[in-house]
Coordinates of C-alpha atoms (C1' of nucleotides) in Angstrom, one line a residue:
Chain K
M1 CA 161.2 -172.6 -3.5
L2 CA 164.0 -171.0 -5.8
H3 CA 163.8 -174.0 -7.9
T4 CA 160.0 -174.4 -8.7
D5 CA 160.4 -172.4 -11.7
S6 CA 164.0 -173.2 -12.9
A7 CA 163.3 -176.7 -12.5
K8 CA 161.0 -176.6 -15.6
L9 CA 163.8 -175.1 -17.9
L10 CA 166.5 -177.4 -16.5
E11 CA 165.3 -180.4 -17.0
T12 CA 165.6 -180.4 -20.9
K13 CA 167.5 -183.4 -21.1
T14 CA 166.6 -186.5 -18.7
G15 CA 165.3 -186.2 -15.0
W16 CA 166.8 -183.1 -13.2
K17 CA 170.1 -183.1 -15.4
Q18 CA 172.2 -179.7 -14.8
N19 CA 172.1 -177.2 -17.3
P20 CA 174.6 -174.7 -17.1
E21 CA 174.1 -172.8 -20.3
A22 CA 170.4 -172.1 -19.1
V23 CA 171.4 -170.9 -16.0
R24 CA 174.3 -168.8 -17.6
M25 CA 171.8 -167.2 -19.8
D26 CA 169.4 -166.3 -17.5
I27 CA 172.0 -164.6 -15.4
I28 CA 173.2 -162.7 -18.4
K29 CA 169.6 -161.4 -19.1
I30 CA 169.1 -160.1 -15.8
A31 CA 172.4 -158.5 -15.7
T32 CA 171.9 -156.9 -19.2
A33 CA 168.8 -155.2 -17.9
E34 CA 170.4 -154.3 -14.4
F35 CA 173.8 -153.1 -16.4
A36 CA 171.6 -151.1 -18.7
Q37 CA 169.7 -149.3 -16.1
N38 CA 172.3 -148.6 -13.4
G39 CA 175.5 -148.7 -15.2
L40 CA 178.9 -150.8 -14.2
S41 CA 179.4 -149.4 -10.7
G42 CA 175.6 -148.5 -10.3
A43 CA 174.7 -152.2 -10.8
R44 CA 174.6 -154.4 -7.8
V45 CA 175.6 -157.9 -7.8
N46 CA 173.6 -158.9 -5.2
E47 CA 170.5 -157.0 -6.6
I48 CA 171.4 -159.1 -10.0
A49 CA 171.6 -162.4 -8.0
A50 CA 168.3 -161.6 -6.4
K51 CA 166.4 -161.4 -9.3
T52 CA 168.2 -164.6 -11.0
K53 CA 166.9 -167.9 -10.5
T54 CA 170.0 -168.8 -9.0
S55 CA 172.3 -167.5 -6.6
K56 CA 175.1 -165.1 -6.1
R57 CA 177.3 -167.9 -5.8
M58 CA 176.7 -169.2 -9.4
I59 CA 177.5 -165.9 -10.8
Y60 CA 181.2 -165.9 -9.2
Y61 CA 181.3 -169.6 -10.4
Y62 CA 180.3 -168.7 -14.0
F63 CA 181.7 -165.2 -14.1
G64 CA 184.5 -164.8 -11.9
D65 CA 184.0 -161.6 -10.7
K66 CA 181.5 -158.4 -11.7
D67 CA 183.6 -157.1 -14.2
G68 CA 183.5 -160.5 -16.0
L69 CA 180.1 -160.8 -15.9
Y70 CA 179.9 -157.2 -17.6
Q71 CA 182.3 -158.2 -20.0
Q72 CA 179.9 -161.2 -21.3
V73 CA 176.7 -159.0 -20.8
L74 CA 178.4 -156.5 -23.4
I75 CA 179.6 -159.1 -25.9
E76 CA 176.3 -161.1 -25.9
A77 CA 174.7 -157.7 -26.2
Y78 CA 176.3 -157.0 -29.7
R79 CA 176.0 -160.7 -30.8
E80 CA 172.0 -160.6 -30.2
V81 CA 172.0 -157.1 -31.9
R82 CA 174.1 -157.9 -35.0
E83 CA 172.1 -161.1 -35.4
G84 CA 169.0 -159.0 -35.7
E85 CA 170.6 -157.1 -38.3
R86 CA 171.5 -159.9 -40.6
E87 CA 167.7 -160.8 -41.6
L88 CA 167.8 -157.8 -43.6
D89 CA 168.0 -158.8 -47.3
L90 CA 169.2 -155.6 -49.6
E91 CA 170.8 -157.7 -52.1
H92 CA 167.9 -157.9 -54.3
L93 CA 167.0 -154.5 -53.9
E94 CA 168.2 -151.4 -56.1
P95 CA 170.4 -149.3 -54.6
L96 CA 168.1 -146.5 -53.6
P97 CA 165.6 -148.6 -52.1
A98 CA 168.0 -150.9 -50.3
L99 CA 169.9 -147.4 -48.8
K100 CA 166.6 -146.2 -47.6
K101 CA 165.4 -149.6 -46.2
L102 CA 168.8 -149.9 -44.5
V103 CA 168.5 -146.4 -42.8
E104 CA 165.0 -147.0 -41.8
F105 CA 166.0 -150.2 -40.1
T106 CA 168.7 -148.9 -38.4
F107 CA 166.6 -145.9 -36.9
E108 CA 163.9 -148.3 -35.7
H109 CA 166.3 -151.2 -34.7
H110 CA 168.0 -148.7 -32.4
R111 CA 164.8 -147.5 -31.0
R112 CA 163.7 -150.9 -30.2
N113 CA 167.0 -151.9 -28.3
P114 CA 167.5 -149.2 -25.9
D115 CA 168.9 -151.6 -23.3
F116 CA 171.7 -152.1 -26.3
I117 CA 172.2 -148.9 -26.6
R118 CA 172.6 -147.9 -22.9
L119 CA 175.4 -150.6 -22.7
V120 CA 177.1 -149.0 -25.2
M121 CA 176.7 -145.6 -24.0
I122 CA 177.9 -146.9 -20.5
E123 CA 180.9 -148.8 -22.2
N124 CA 182.1 -145.5 -23.9
I125 CA 181.9 -143.9 -20.7
H126 CA 184.7 -146.8 -19.6
H127 CA 186.6 -145.8 -22.6
G128 CA 185.8 -149.0 -24.3
D129 CA 188.3 -150.8 -21.7
Y130 CA 186.1 -153.7 -21.3
L131 CA 185.4 -154.4 -25.2
K132 CA 189.0 -153.8 -25.6
H133 CA 189.8 -157.4 -24.5
S134 CA 187.3 -159.0 -26.7
P135 CA 188.8 -159.4 -30.2
L136 CA 185.2 -160.9 -31.2
I137 CA 183.7 -157.1 -31.9
Q138 CA 185.6 -156.5 -35.2
T139 CA 184.9 -159.3 -36.6
L140 CA 181.0 -158.8 -35.9
N141 CA 181.0 -155.4 -37.2
Q142 CA 182.8 -155.6 -40.2
P143 CA 180.0 -157.0 -42.2
V144 CA 177.5 -153.9 -41.8
I145 CA 180.4 -151.9 -43.7
E146 CA 180.9 -154.5 -46.5
R147 CA 177.0 -154.7 -47.0
L148 CA 176.9 -151.0 -47.2
E149 CA 179.7 -150.7 -49.5
R150 CA 178.0 -153.2 -52.0
I151 CA 175.0 -150.9 -52.1
Y152 CA 177.0 -147.9 -52.7
A153 CA 179.0 -149.4 -55.3
R154 CA 176.0 -150.3 -57.4
G155 CA 174.9 -147.0 -56.9
L156 CA 177.6 -145.6 -58.0
E157 CA 177.5 -148.1 -61.5
Q158 CA 174.1 -146.8 -61.9
Q159 CA 175.3 -143.3 -61.7
L160 CA 172.7 -142.8 -59.2
F161 CA 175.3 -142.0 -56.5
R162 CA 177.8 -139.0 -56.4
A163 CA 181.4 -140.3 -56.0
G164 CA 183.6 -139.4 -52.8
I165 CA 181.6 -140.8 -50.0
T166 CA 183.0 -144.0 -48.2
A167 CA 180.8 -146.4 -46.8
L168 CA 182.5 -145.9 -43.5
E169 CA 181.3 -142.4 -43.1
L170 CA 178.2 -143.1 -44.4
H171 CA 177.5 -145.6 -41.9
W172 CA 179.0 -143.3 -38.9
Q173 CA 176.3 -140.9 -39.9
I174 CA 173.6 -143.2 -39.9
S175 CA 174.5 -144.5 -36.7
A176 CA 175.1 -141.1 -35.4
L177 CA 171.3 -140.3 -36.3
S178 CA 169.9 -143.4 -35.2
F179 CA 171.8 -143.8 -32.0
F180 CA 171.4 -140.0 -30.5
N181 CA 167.7 -140.6 -30.9
V182 CA 167.8 -143.1 -28.1
S183 CA 170.8 -142.1 -26.5
N184 CA 170.0 -138.5 -25.7
E185 CA 166.0 -138.7 -25.6
A186 CA 166.4 -137.8 -22.0
T187 CA 168.3 -134.8 -22.0
F188 CA 167.3 -133.3 -25.4
T189 CA 163.6 -133.9 -24.0
L190 CA 164.4 -131.5 -21.0
S191 CA 166.1 -129.0 -23.0
F192 CA 163.9 -128.8 -25.7
G193 CA 160.4 -130.5 -25.2
K194 CA 158.8 -133.8 -25.9
Q195 CA 157.4 -132.8 -29.6
L196 CA 160.2 -135.0 -31.2
F197 CA 159.5 -138.0 -29.2
T198 CA 156.1 -138.4 -29.5
K199 CA 154.9 -140.8 -32.0
A200 CA 154.2 -138.2 -34.8
G201 CA 157.7 -136.6 -34.0
Q202 CA 159.4 -139.8 -34.2
A203 CA 158.0 -140.8 -37.8
S204 CA 159.0 -137.3 -38.9
L205 CA 162.3 -137.7 -37.5
K206 CA 162.8 -140.8 -39.1
K207 CA 161.8 -139.6 -42.4
Q208 CA 164.0 -136.5 -42.1
V209 CA 166.9 -138.8 -41.0
V210 CA 166.4 -140.7 -44.4
E211 CA 166.1 -137.9 -46.5
M212 CA 169.2 -136.5 -45.0
I213 CA 171.1 -139.6 -46.2
L214 CA 169.5 -139.7 -49.3
R215 CA 170.2 -136.1 -50.1
F216 CA 173.7 -136.6 -49.2
T217 CA 174.2 -139.7 -51.4
L218 CA 172.3 -138.9 -54.4
R219 CA 173.6 -136.8 -57.5
P220 CA 171.9 -133.6 -56.8
A221 CA 170.2 -133.5 -60.2
L222 CA 168.6 -136.9 -59.3
I223 CA 167.1 -135.4 -56.0
E224 CA 163.9 -133.7 -57.2
Q225 CA 163.0 -136.8 -59.3
Y226 CA 163.7 -139.5 -56.8
L227 CA 162.4 -137.9 -53.6
S228 CA 158.6 -136.8 -53.3
H229 CA 158.0 -133.7 -51.5
P230 CA 154.2 -133.2 -50.6
Q231 CA 153.8 -129.4 -49.8
A232 CA 156.2 -127.7 -52.1
Chain Y
M1 CA 199.4 -127.1 4.8
L2 CA 196.3 -127.4 2.7
H3 CA 196.2 -123.6 3.2
T4 CA 199.3 -122.4 1.3
D5 CA 197.6 -122.7 -2.2
S6 CA 194.3 -121.4 -1.1
A7 CA 195.1 -118.4 0.8
K8 CA 196.2 -116.8 -2.5
L9 CA 192.8 -117.6 -3.7
L10 CA 190.9 -116.8 -0.8
E11 CA 192.4 -113.2 0.0
T12 CA 191.0 -111.2 -2.6
K13 CA 189.7 -109.1 -0.1
T14 CA 191.2 -108.1 3.1
G15 CA 193.0 -109.9 5.2
W16 CA 192.3 -113.7 5.4
K17 CA 188.5 -113.2 4.7
Q18 CA 186.7 -116.3 3.7
N19 CA 185.5 -116.9 0.1
P20 CA 182.8 -119.3 -0.2
E21 CA 182.5 -118.6 -3.8
A22 CA 186.2 -119.6 -4.6
V23 CA 186.0 -122.7 -2.6
R24 CA 182.7 -123.9 -4.4
M25 CA 184.2 -123.6 -7.8
D26 CA 187.2 -125.7 -6.9
I27 CA 185.2 -128.3 -5.7
I28 CA 183.1 -127.9 -8.8
K29 CA 185.9 -128.0 -11.1
I30 CA 187.5 -131.1 -9.4
A31 CA 184.0 -133.0 -9.1
T32 CA 183.3 -132.0 -12.7
A33 CA 186.3 -133.9 -13.8
E34 CA 185.7 -136.7 -11.4
F35 CA 182.2 -137.2 -12.3
A36 CA 182.8 -137.2 -15.9
Q37 CA 185.5 -139.8 -15.7
N38 CA 183.7 -142.4 -13.5
G39 CA 179.9 -141.4 -13.6
L40 CA 177.8 -140.7 -10.9
S41 CA 178.2 -143.8 -8.7
G42 CA 181.6 -144.4 -10.2
A43 CA 183.1 -141.1 -8.8
R44 CA 184.2 -141.5 -5.0
V45 CA 183.3 -138.3 -2.4
N46 CA 186.7 -139.2 -0.7
E47 CA 188.9 -138.7 -4.0
I48 CA 186.9 -135.7 -5.0
A49 CA 187.6 -134.4 -1.5
A50 CA 191.3 -135.2 -1.7
K51 CA 192.1 -133.6 -5.0
T52 CA 190.4 -130.7 -3.5
K53 CA 192.1 -127.7 -2.2
T54 CA 189.5 -128.3 0.9
S55 CA 187.8 -131.0 2.6
K56 CA 185.4 -133.6 2.6
R57 CA 183.8 -131.7 5.2
M58 CA 183.1 -128.6 3.1
I59 CA 181.6 -130.8 0.3
Y60 CA 178.9 -131.4 2.6
Y61 CA 178.7 -128.1 3.8
Y62 CA 178.3 -126.7 0.8
F63 CA 176.3 -129.2 -1.2
G64 CA 174.6 -131.1 1.2
D65 CA 175.2 -134.7 -0.4
K66 CA 176.9 -136.4 -3.4
D67 CA 173.5 -136.0 -5.4
G68 CA 173.6 -132.5 -5.0
L69 CA 177.1 -131.9 -5.8
Y70 CA 176.4 -133.7 -9.1
Q71 CA 173.5 -131.6 -9.7
Q72 CA 175.5 -128.7 -9.5
V73 CA 178.2 -129.7 -11.7
L74 CA 175.6 -130.4 -14.2
I75 CA 174.3 -126.9 -14.3
E76 CA 177.5 -125.3 -14.3
A77 CA 178.7 -127.6 -17.4
Y78 CA 175.8 -126.7 -19.2
R79 CA 176.1 -123.0 -18.5
E80 CA 179.7 -122.9 -19.1
V81 CA 179.2 -124.7 -22.5
R82 CA 176.2 -122.3 -23.5
E83 CA 178.2 -119.4 -22.8
G84 CA 180.8 -120.6 -25.0
E85 CA 178.6 -120.5 -27.5
R86 CA 177.1 -117.2 -27.3
E87 CA 180.6 -115.4 -28.6
L88 CA 179.5 -116.8 -32.1
D89 CA 178.1 -114.0 -34.2
L90 CA 176.0 -115.2 -37.1
E91 CA 173.8 -112.4 -38.0
H92 CA 175.8 -110.6 -40.0
L93 CA 176.4 -113.4 -42.4
E94 CA 174.6 -114.7 -45.4
P95 CA 172.4 -117.8 -44.5
L96 CA 174.4 -120.3 -45.9
P97 CA 177.9 -119.1 -44.5
A98 CA 176.0 -118.7 -41.1
L99 CA 174.6 -122.2 -41.0
K100 CA 178.1 -123.4 -42.5
K101 CA 179.9 -121.7 -39.9
L102 CA 177.5 -123.0 -37.0
V103 CA 177.6 -126.4 -38.0
E104 CA 181.4 -126.3 -38.0
F105 CA 181.3 -124.4 -34.8
T106 CA 179.2 -127.0 -32.9
F107 CA 181.3 -129.7 -34.3
E108 CA 184.6 -128.8 -33.2
H109 CA 183.0 -127.4 -29.8
H110 CA 181.5 -130.7 -29.0
R111 CA 185.4 -132.0 -29.7
R112 CA 186.6 -129.7 -27.7
N113 CA 184.5 -130.4 -24.4
P114 CA 184.6 -134.0 -23.8
D115 CA 184.0 -133.7 -20.1
F116 CA 180.6 -132.0 -20.8
I117 CA 179.7 -134.6 -23.5
R118 CA 180.7 -137.3 -20.8
L119 CA 178.3 -135.5 -18.2
V120 CA 175.5 -135.4 -20.6
M121 CA 175.8 -139.1 -21.4
I122 CA 175.6 -139.6 -17.7
E123 CA 173.0 -137.9 -17.1
N124 CA 171.0 -139.8 -19.8
I125 CA 172.0 -143.2 -18.3
H126 CA 170.1 -141.6 -15.0
H127 CA 167.1 -140.7 -17.6
G128 CA 168.0 -137.0 -16.9
D129 CA 166.5 -137.3 -13.5
Y130 CA 168.9 -134.8 -11.8
L131 CA 168.4 -132.3 -14.4
K132 CA 164.6 -132.6 -14.1
H133 CA 164.6 -130.8 -10.9
S134 CA 166.5 -127.7 -12.3
P135 CA 164.3 -125.7 -14.7
L136 CA 167.3 -123.5 -15.8
I137 CA 167.6 -125.6 -18.4
Q138 CA 165.2 -124.8 -21.1
T139 CA 166.1 -121.3 -20.6
L140 CA 169.7 -122.0 -21.4
N141 CA 168.9 -124.1 -24.4
Q142 CA 166.4 -121.9 -26.0
P143 CA 168.6 -119.5 -27.5
V144 CA 170.1 -122.1 -29.8
I145 CA 167.0 -123.2 -31.4
E146 CA 165.8 -119.2 -32.1
R147 CA 169.3 -118.7 -33.4
L148 CA 169.2 -121.3 -35.7
E149 CA 165.5 -120.4 -36.8
R150 CA 166.7 -116.6 -37.9
I151 CA 169.1 -118.3 -40.2
Y152 CA 166.7 -120.6 -41.6
A153 CA 164.0 -118.0 -42.1
R154 CA 166.7 -115.7 -43.6
G155 CA 167.5 -118.6 -46.1
L156 CA 164.2 -119.1 -47.0
E157 CA 163.5 -115.7 -47.7
Q158 CA 166.4 -115.8 -50.2
Q159 CA 165.3 -118.8 -51.8
L160 CA 168.5 -120.6 -50.9
F161 CA 166.9 -122.9 -48.6
R162 CA 163.9 -125.6 -49.4
A163 CA 160.5 -125.1 -47.1
G164 CA 159.5 -127.9 -45.0
I165 CA 162.2 -127.8 -42.5
T166 CA 161.8 -127.3 -38.9
A167 CA 164.7 -125.5 -36.9
L168 CA 164.3 -127.8 -34.1
E169 CA 164.8 -131.0 -36.3
L170 CA 167.8 -129.4 -37.7
H171 CA 169.4 -128.8 -34.5
W172 CA 168.8 -132.2 -33.6
Q173 CA 170.6 -133.4 -36.7
I174 CA 173.8 -131.0 -36.0
S175 CA 173.8 -132.2 -32.3
A176 CA 173.5 -135.8 -33.3
L177 CA 176.3 -135.6 -35.6
S178 CA 178.6 -133.7 -33.3
F179 CA 177.8 -135.6 -30.1
F180 CA 178.1 -139.1 -31.4
N181 CA 181.6 -138.2 -32.8
V182 CA 182.6 -137.6 -29.2
S183 CA 180.8 -139.7 -26.8
N184 CA 180.8 -142.7 -29.3
E185 CA 184.8 -142.6 -30.0
A186 CA 185.7 -145.6 -27.8
T187 CA 183.4 -148.2 -29.3
F188 CA 183.5 -146.9 -33.0
T189 CA 187.2 -147.2 -32.9
L190 CA 187.2 -150.5 -31.6
S191 CA 184.7 -151.9 -33.9
F192 CA 186.0 -150.5 -36.9
G193 CA 189.6 -149.0 -36.4
K194 CA 191.1 -145.5 -35.8
Q195 CA 190.4 -144.4 -39.3
L196 CA 187.6 -141.6 -38.4
F197 CA 189.6 -140.3 -35.3
T198 CA 193.1 -139.5 -36.6
K199 CA 193.1 -135.7 -37.4
A200 CA 192.8 -136.3 -41.1
G201 CA 189.7 -138.5 -40.3
Q202 CA 188.5 -135.9 -38.3
A203 CA 188.9 -133.3 -40.7
S204 CA 187.3 -135.2 -43.5
L205 CA 184.3 -136.1 -41.0
K206 CA 183.6 -132.4 -40.2
K207 CA 183.6 -131.5 -43.8
Q208 CA 181.2 -134.6 -44.5
V209 CA 178.9 -133.5 -41.7
V210 CA 178.7 -129.7 -43.1
E211 CA 178.1 -131.2 -46.5
M212 CA 175.3 -133.3 -45.1
I213 CA 173.3 -130.8 -43.4
L214 CA 174.0 -128.0 -46.5
R215 CA 172.7 -130.5 -48.9
F216 CA 169.8 -131.4 -46.6
T217 CA 169.2 -127.7 -46.1
L218 CA 169.8 -126.1 -49.6
R219 CA 167.3 -126.4 -52.5
P220 CA 168.5 -129.3 -54.7
A221 CA 168.9 -126.8 -58.0
L222 CA 171.8 -124.9 -56.1
I223 CA 173.6 -127.4 -54.5
E224 CA 176.1 -128.0 -57.5
Q225 CA 176.4 -124.2 -57.7
Y226 CA 177.3 -123.5 -54.1
L227 CA 179.2 -126.7 -52.9
S228 CA 182.7 -127.2 -54.4
H229 CA 183.3 -130.4 -55.4
P230 CA 187.2 -131.0 -56.0
Q231 CA 187.7 -134.3 -57.8
A232 CA 184.5 -135.3 -59.8
Chain A
dT1 C1' 186.6 -108.3 24.7
dA2 C1' 182.7 -111.0 25.0
dT3 C1' 179.5 -113.2 22.0
dA4 C1' 177.3 -115.0 18.4
dA5 C1' 177.5 -117.1 13.9
dT6 C1' 180.0 -118.9 10.1
dT7 C1' 183.6 -122.1 8.4
dT8 C1' 186.9 -125.7 8.4
dG9 C1' 189.6 -130.1 10.2
dT10 C1' 189.8 -134.8 12.6
dA11 C1' 188.0 -138.6 14.1
dC12 C1' 184.5 -141.8 13.7
dC13 C1' 180.4 -144.6 12.3
dA14 C1' 176.8 -147.4 10.1
dT15 C1' 176.0 -149.6 5.9
dT16 C1' 177.0 -151.4 1.8
dT17 C1' 179.2 -154.2 -1.4
dG18 C1' 182.1 -157.3 -4.0
dG19 C1' 183.7 -161.3 -2.9
dT20 C1' 184.5 -165.9 -0.3
dT21 C1' 184.5 -170.2 3.0
dC22 C1' 182.6 -174.4 3.8
dA23 C1' 179.6 -177.7 3.6
dT24 C1' 176.3 -180.1 1.0
dT25 C1' 173.7 -182.0 -2.6
dT26 C1' 173.0 -184.0 -7.4
dG27 C1' 174.2 -187.0 -11.2
dG28 C1' 177.0 -189.7 -13.7
dT29 C1' 180.0 -193.7 -13.8
dC30 C1' 182.4 -198.3 -12.7
Chain W
dG1 C1' 176.1 -198.4 -4.0
dA2 C1' 180.7 -196.2 -3.8
dC3 C1' 183.2 -192.9 -5.3
dC4 C1' 184.3 -188.7 -8.0
dA5 C1' 183.6 -184.0 -10.3
dA6 C1' 180.5 -180.7 -11.1
dA7 C1' 177.1 -177.6 -9.1
dT8 C1' 174.8 -175.2 -5.5
dG9 C1' 173.5 -172.7 -0.9
dA10 C1' 173.9 -170.1 3.3
dA11 C1' 176.4 -167.5 6.1
dC12 C1' 180.0 -164.7 6.8
dC13 C1' 183.9 -160.8 6.0
dA14 C1' 187.1 -157.2 4.8
dA15 C1' 187.3 -153.0 2.6
dA16 C1' 185.4 -149.0 0.8
dT17 C1' 182.1 -145.4 1.2
dG18 C1' 178.8 -141.9 1.7
dG19 C1' 177.9 -139.4 5.4
dT20 C1' 178.2 -137.1 10.6
dA21 C1' 179.5 -135.4 15.5
dC22 C1' 182.2 -132.9 17.8
dA23 C1' 185.2 -129.2 18.4
dA24 C1' 188.1 -125.9 17.2
dA25 C1' 189.4 -121.9 14.4
dT26 C1' 188.0 -117.4 12.0
dT27 C1' 185.2 -113.3 11.5
dA28 C1' 181.8 -110.1 12.5
dT29 C1' 179.6 -107.7 15.7
dA30 C1' 178.3 -105.0 20.1

DNA sequence: TATAATTTGTACCATTTGGTTCATTTGGTC
DNA sequence: GACCAAATGAACCAAATGGTACAAATTATA
């Protein structure tokens, strides 16, 4: 009975053919949602197993223990999200539109991946203890900075951007604004109402975030010229 | 033996005299640290009880169950943090210094209260379910917006600030930058190195955050004039 | 001082939870 | 088709965990 569904996935080769990779990914998918929803200690291995196409036995067979599963979930989540960012082609754009597009994309990308955001929150609650053991992450994240660096360098060259800004700090700022928007929606809403989290509110917020980054980066003399201001 | 210490706290009135409020606060103090460190499901009632001057029995006597304790911890944390913000007197300052001081204060205040930040993170993981049942929070948070509103209104009047900004969005932005700085330190460090979290890195970051808010708020024509720029 | 109400300590319990044991099935290979 | 290694299922377990029963101590009160 458990196999009526999974059989389809598993018989990619001849006949039955065991397909560990598919089973592994099925477990990770389910576990991702479960950890994101309930946290590390909040998630239940039994619950994860029940929602999986396979059994608890398999979770321990493939991942050793709960922590091992959580760790793989984390890494997979990072990989997938960073993968999604790679499509973004900014090299052929002028510095200002490139920066604008990058900010908009980051803002939307975070919004579209709340489970990833939640996993990162959870990992931060744990002081990054599980990501520590995976040297893969630096490699995975480095390109983000380099891309931003190139945009900034071009903007400097063209005397569009002011000097004295580091790509790392700029990335930090873009991340902060985009991350917080998703991570703290619940408490912010309870404290100050839903306004900012309606469709209109989010659109406005995105625009403001873009403006904030651009006004920070542009040479002041160019701000009026490059930013449209509808009502004043 | 348990009473050798607590007795001192408890005999504020005549003789022994039970002092529930002191016991309650002792429990909350310990529980705050424990929840902040381990999350809701991660924290252990037994552990909290052990570190307390009193017993597990008392926790259930005063707070009903684990959730009840967590809820009180949350509310108390909010109250205490907001209390700390009230000392800030901005009314007698000119709009620009007032805004600058507010941003700097928020940035430092978050940094100084990591346990509060962690509790808010945890509560967001739980979709704000426990704060929902406490109508006190809106009341507790409203003043922050009003204070910012007054600063902005004065800045507008003096033609220092540009039009079209809402106090709520501005507060959101200040919060985002200050919150993220503490909440995501672990994963950000693992991804991009410790640079931004050394003493020098944090000082720079604070300065950049202030600049970002001011450049966003000031009328462009006034930026060069009001912001010092040492190296260019 | 008898009595009622509040407060606290000890021992205990039912359930849940992460994790395992053992046996079986499956697919490939000689 | 005999045999082996990989993969899987079901029942089971010890420990941890939130929570409680019961009784004792303390205080206030009449």
